[in-house]
Amino acid sequence: MKSNYIVSLGILVSLMISVGSCNKQEPTLLVTPKSSHTDITPIKTDVKMLTITGGKYLPFYSSDDSLVKVETFLIDEHPVTNQDYLLFVKANPQWRRSQIKKIFEDGNYLKHWVNDTTLPVNSNPQAAICNVSWYAAKAYAKAVGKRLPTLDEWEFVAMADTDTSNARSKKSYSDNIVNLYLEKNRQLNPVKQSAANYWGVYNMFDLVWEWTDDFNSVLVSGESRAGEYGDKNLVCAAGATSATDVLNYAAFMRFGLRTSLKANYTVNNLGFRCAKDINH
Amino acid sequence: MKHIIIFIFSLLTLISCQQKADKVVKELPADSIFHLTSDWQNQNGTSLKLNDLRGKTLVVVMIYTSCKTACPILVADMKRIEKSILEKNLDKISLVLVSIDPEVDTPQRLKEFANTGGMDKAHWVFLRSNEEATQEFANVLSMKYKKISPVDFSHSNIISIFNPDGELILQEEGANINTQKVADKVNEVVEISSKE
């Protein structure tokens, strides 16, 4: 008799709880995003930054051969490494593979990692991070108190070979880069194993492709390789841009890649490095 | 026996309650544009987040008001879309024009642009932010743009539809956008989402 009493009391309590919880849930209609992707926890890394003395340069794609001014700025001496990116996701769970919002990636973000906070087996912690979207790269840059380089800044640094700041007119310049681009699985090698350029910057070409802040400013279509115009139907004033340096195959490859990218794309040999204004 | 009946009854209450709760509580989908937390201003100078646009079907285009070439066509397309949206659906949608030139397109200027262009009804929303947020938003739309002179931009022409939860439903790109197709889709999305 006593046990029957306990059982019915239990049922009564569970009934009350279920009704209670039901009432509680009803008023909530729309749930607003809680943890914001822009709330970034800072991290500390010790990547050397180099000063790039600004100047005017002729962009690879230009409307009227007018020079573009690049201000003096700082750039990381090498692309962001696996090890440093791991620090970032450890400090910022919202940027872990399992937590990242789908709108910021294409389904393959850090797909090569073992799990949320473990680098791929046999990977070199000093190799460049890849399979990260533009959004993720932006967030990382924010975490280290930096930003992504602009396309002009990146290309400005990329004009250098080992001994001059602008080697574009040398025949060897483009050939050497194309040869580097053709090497397979180069993205798995650690940073800083090859020679630095004129500025002291490593690995502009030999390891990974790199995101730039305004990669989406390249409006030429893939068919405009011979200095012809882009699809005027698709873009407003597309005819304003055409290549200035048609023998620079390496640059065509880079710009071709940039036009094909979307900000949520993750690619297994696309990484990034950070930059900073000089007055910081 | 009596206890078992009460127990089953309470279990049923619990289950039915949970089902109801599932319908009522609507988490933001992971691919929603409302995950962007940037700050915006509308043509009235009111500060808002994109999430404030939630609950309505959105037709979105990026333009700048001083544009003389493609943007007037895009704006005309938006007006054609407005005309093809069923009258009864107009309070369930927003036609959103986002400036790629926030420096020039102040709220006052957007307001003027809206009024002179006959886009002064409540379903017209004009937005501006800073450069960073504008660039991020453009990237969400896979829209390319570049400042090519102090006054002009080159940019891709894209009209996008988002459902009331901010999920991308359709994008139309190019100079000759099929506005009837866009409007039909908008009507369809409104229909579906009002049933949910």
Short mmCIF file of N, CA and C in Angstrom, two decimals, chain A residues 71-141:
data_model
loop_
_atom_site.label_atom_id
_atom_site.label_comp_id
_atom_site.label_asym_id
_atom_site.label_seq_id
_atom_site.Cartn_x
_atom_site.Cartn_y
_atom_site.Cartn_z
N GLU A 71 50.73 52.03 -49.04
CA GLU A 71 51.36 52.65 -47.87
C GLU A 71 52.33 51.67 -47.23
N THR A 72 53.28 52.20 -46.49
CA THR A 72 54.19 51.34 -45.73
C THR A 72 53.38 50.52 -44.72
N PHE A 73 53.67 49.25 -44.64
CA PHE A 73 52.90 48.37 -43.74
C PHE A 73 53.77 47.23 -43.25
N LEU A 74 53.22 46.45 -42.33
CA LEU A 74 53.93 45.30 -41.78
C LEU A 74 53.28 44.02 -42.30
N ILE A 75 54.11 43.01 -42.56
CA ILE A 75 53.54 41.73 -42.98
C ILE A 75 54.25 40.58 -42.27
N ASP A 76 53.51 39.51 -41.96
CA ASP A 76 54.10 38.32 -41.34
C ASP A 76 55.18 37.77 -42.25
N GLU A 77 56.27 37.28 -41.65
CA GLU A 77 57.35 36.79 -42.51
C GLU A 77 57.00 35.43 -43.14
N HIS A 78 56.00 34.76 -42.62
CA HIS A 78 55.60 33.49 -43.24
C HIS A 78 54.10 33.27 -43.04
N PRO A 79 53.50 32.34 -43.80
CA PRO A 79 52.06 32.09 -43.63
C PRO A 79 51.75 31.56 -42.23
N VAL A 80 50.54 31.74 -41.79
CA VAL A 80 50.09 31.24 -40.48
C VAL A 80 50.24 29.72 -40.45
N THR A 81 50.82 29.22 -39.34
CA THR A 81 51.12 27.79 -39.25
C THR A 81 49.98 27.00 -38.58
N ASN A 82 50.04 25.69 -38.76
CA ASN A 82 49.11 24.78 -38.08
C ASN A 82 49.10 25.04 -36.58
N GLN A 83 50.32 25.14 -36.02
CA GLN A 83 50.47 25.30 -34.58
C GLN A 83 49.77 26.57 -34.08
N ASP A 84 49.95 27.67 -34.79
CA ASP A 84 49.34 28.93 -34.36
C ASP A 84 47.82 28.92 -34.56
N TYR A 85 47.39 28.26 -35.61
CA TYR A 85 45.94 28.19 -35.83
C TYR A 85 45.27 27.34 -34.76
N LEU A 86 46.01 26.31 -34.30
CA LEU A 86 45.49 25.46 -33.22
C LEU A 86 45.27 26.29 -31.95
N LEU A 87 46.21 27.17 -31.66
CA LEU A 87 46.05 28.07 -30.50
C LEU A 87 44.75 28.88 -30.62
N PHE A 88 44.51 29.33 -31.84
CA PHE A 88 43.33 30.17 -32.11
C PHE A 88 42.03 29.40 -31.85
N VAL A 89 41.93 28.19 -32.37
CA VAL A 89 40.66 27.45 -32.17
C VAL A 89 40.51 26.97 -30.73
N LYS A 90 41.65 26.76 -30.04
CA LYS A 90 41.56 26.39 -28.63
C LYS A 90 40.97 27.55 -27.82
N ALA A 91 41.39 28.77 -28.16
CA ALA A 91 40.90 29.94 -27.43
C ALA A 91 39.53 30.40 -27.90
N ASN A 92 39.14 29.97 -29.11
CA ASN A 92 37.88 30.43 -29.71
C ASN A 92 37.03 29.26 -30.20
N PRO A 93 36.33 28.62 -29.26
CA PRO A 93 35.56 27.42 -29.62
C PRO A 93 34.59 27.64 -30.78
N GLN A 94 34.09 28.87 -30.96
CA GLN A 94 33.14 29.11 -32.04
C GLN A 94 33.77 28.94 -33.42
N TRP A 95 35.11 28.87 -33.46
CA TRP A 95 35.80 28.65 -34.74
C TRP A 95 36.36 27.25 -34.84
N ARG A 96 35.92 26.33 -33.96
CA ARG A 96 36.30 24.93 -34.10
C ARG A 96 35.47 24.27 -35.18
N ARG A 97 35.99 23.17 -35.69
CA ARG A 97 35.34 22.48 -36.81
C ARG A 97 33.89 22.13 -36.52
N SER A 98 33.61 21.70 -35.31
CA SER A 98 32.24 21.27 -34.99
C SER A 98 31.32 22.43 -34.63
N GLN A 99 31.93 23.60 -34.37
CA GLN A 99 31.13 24.72 -33.87
C GLN A 99 30.88 25.82 -34.91
N ILE A 100 31.72 25.87 -35.91
CA ILE A 100 31.66 26.97 -36.88
C ILE A 100 30.28 26.97 -37.55
N LYS A 101 29.73 28.17 -37.74
CA LYS A 101 28.42 28.29 -38.40
C LYS A 101 28.58 28.00 -39.88
N LYS A 102 27.62 27.27 -40.40
CA LYS A 102 27.70 26.81 -41.78
C LYS A 102 27.86 27.95 -42.79
N ILE A 103 27.35 29.11 -42.44
CA ILE A 103 27.44 30.23 -43.38
C ILE A 103 28.89 30.68 -43.58
N PHE A 104 29.79 30.31 -42.65
CA PHE A 104 31.19 30.75 -42.74
C PHE A 104 32.11 29.70 -43.35
N GLU A 105 31.58 28.64 -43.86
CA GLU A 105 32.44 27.60 -44.47
C GLU A 105 31.63 26.78 -45.47
N ASP A 106 32.32 25.86 -46.16
CA ASP A 106 31.66 25.11 -47.22
C ASP A 106 31.48 23.64 -46.89
N GLY A 107 31.68 23.28 -45.63
CA GLY A 107 31.53 21.88 -45.23
C GLY A 107 32.86 21.15 -45.10
N ASN A 108 33.95 21.78 -45.54
CA ASN A 108 35.26 21.12 -45.49
C ASN A 108 36.27 21.85 -44.61
N TYR A 109 35.76 22.76 -43.78
CA TYR A 109 36.64 23.53 -42.90
C TYR A 109 37.43 22.60 -41.98
N LEU A 110 38.75 22.69 -42.01
CA LEU A 110 39.65 21.87 -41.19
C LEU A 110 39.32 20.38 -41.29
N LYS A 111 38.85 19.97 -42.45
CA LYS A 111 38.39 18.58 -42.60
C LYS A 111 39.52 17.58 -42.40
N HIS A 112 40.76 18.03 -42.60
CA HIS A 112 41.90 17.11 -42.49
C HIS A 112 42.37 16.92 -41.05
N TRP A 113 41.80 17.69 -40.11
CA TRP A 113 42.21 17.54 -38.72
C TRP A 113 41.58 16.26 -38.13
N VAL A 114 42.23 15.75 -37.09
CA VAL A 114 41.73 14.53 -36.45
C VAL A 114 40.41 14.84 -35.73
N ASN A 115 40.39 15.93 -35.00
CA ASN A 115 39.15 16.40 -34.38
C ASN A 115 39.26 17.90 -34.17
N ASP A 116 38.39 18.45 -33.36
CA ASP A 116 38.33 19.90 -33.17
C ASP A 116 39.67 20.55 -32.82
N THR A 117 40.46 19.84 -32.00
CA THR A 117 41.69 20.47 -31.49
C THR A 117 42.93 19.57 -31.67
N THR A 118 42.88 18.70 -32.67
CA THR A 118 44.05 17.85 -32.94
C THR A 118 44.45 17.96 -34.40
N LEU A 119 45.71 18.33 -34.62
CA LEU A 119 46.23 18.46 -35.98
C LEU A 119 46.25 17.10 -36.67
N PRO A 120 46.29 17.10 -38.01
CA PRO A 120 46.31 15.84 -38.74
C PRO A 120 47.51 14.97 -38.33
N VAL A 121 47.34 13.66 -38.39
CA VAL A 121 48.42 12.74 -38.08
C VAL A 121 49.57 13.01 -39.07
N ASN A 122 50.78 13.00 -38.56
CA ASN A 122 51.99 13.21 -39.39
C ASN A 122 52.10 14.61 -39.98
N SER A 123 51.25 15.51 -39.57
CA SER A 123 51.38 16.86 -40.13
C SER A 123 52.47 17.62 -39.37
N ASN A 124 53.09 18.54 -40.02
CA ASN A 124 54.11 19.35 -39.37
C ASN A 124 53.45 20.58 -38.74
N PRO A 125 53.62 20.77 -37.44
CA PRO A 125 53.00 21.94 -36.79
C PRO A 125 53.47 23.25 -37.40
N GLN A 126 54.63 23.21 -38.05
CA GLN A 126 55.19 24.42 -38.67
C GLN A 126 54.80 24.56 -40.14
N ALA A 127 53.94 23.68 -40.63
CA ALA A 127 53.43 23.83 -42.00
C ALA A 127 52.30 24.86 -41.99
N ALA A 128 51.99 25.41 -43.15
CA ALA A 128 50.96 26.44 -43.25
C ALA A 128 49.57 25.83 -43.04
N ILE A 129 48.72 26.55 -42.33
CA ILE A 129 47.34 26.11 -42.15
C ILE A 129 46.61 26.25 -43.50
N CYS A 130 45.79 25.24 -43.81
CA CYS A 130 44.97 25.28 -45.03
C CYS A 130 43.54 24.87 -44.68
N ASN A 131 42.70 24.79 -45.68
CA ASN A 131 41.29 24.44 -45.44
C ASN A 131 40.60 25.40 -44.47
N VAL A 132 40.92 26.67 -44.61
CA VAL A 132 40.23 27.69 -43.81
C VAL A 132 39.56 28.70 -44.74
N SER A 133 38.38 29.11 -44.38
CA SER A 133 37.64 30.07 -45.20
C SER A 133 38.17 31.49 -44.97
N TRP A 134 37.72 32.39 -45.81
CA TRP A 134 38.09 33.81 -45.64
C TRP A 134 37.59 34.34 -44.31
N TYR A 135 36.39 33.93 -43.91
CA TYR A 135 35.83 34.37 -42.63
C TYR A 135 36.72 33.93 -41.47
N ALA A 136 37.19 32.67 -41.56
CA ALA A 136 38.04 32.13 -40.49
C ALA A 136 39.38 32.87 -40.46
N ALA A 137 39.92 33.14 -41.65
CA ALA A 137 41.20 33.86 -41.73
C ALA A 137 41.06 35.26 -41.12
N LYS A 138 39.93 35.92 -41.42
CA LYS A 138 39.67 37.25 -40.86
C LYS A 138 39.60 37.18 -39.33
N ALA A 139 38.92 36.17 -38.83
CA ALA A 139 38.76 36.03 -37.38
C ALA A 139 40.10 35.78 -36.70
N TYR A 140 40.94 34.93 -37.34
CA TYR A 140 42.26 34.67 -36.79
C TYR A 140 43.07 35.97 -36.70
N ALA A 141 43.03 36.73 -37.81
CA ALA A 141 43.80 37.98 -37.86
C ALA A 141 43.37 38.91 -36.72
#
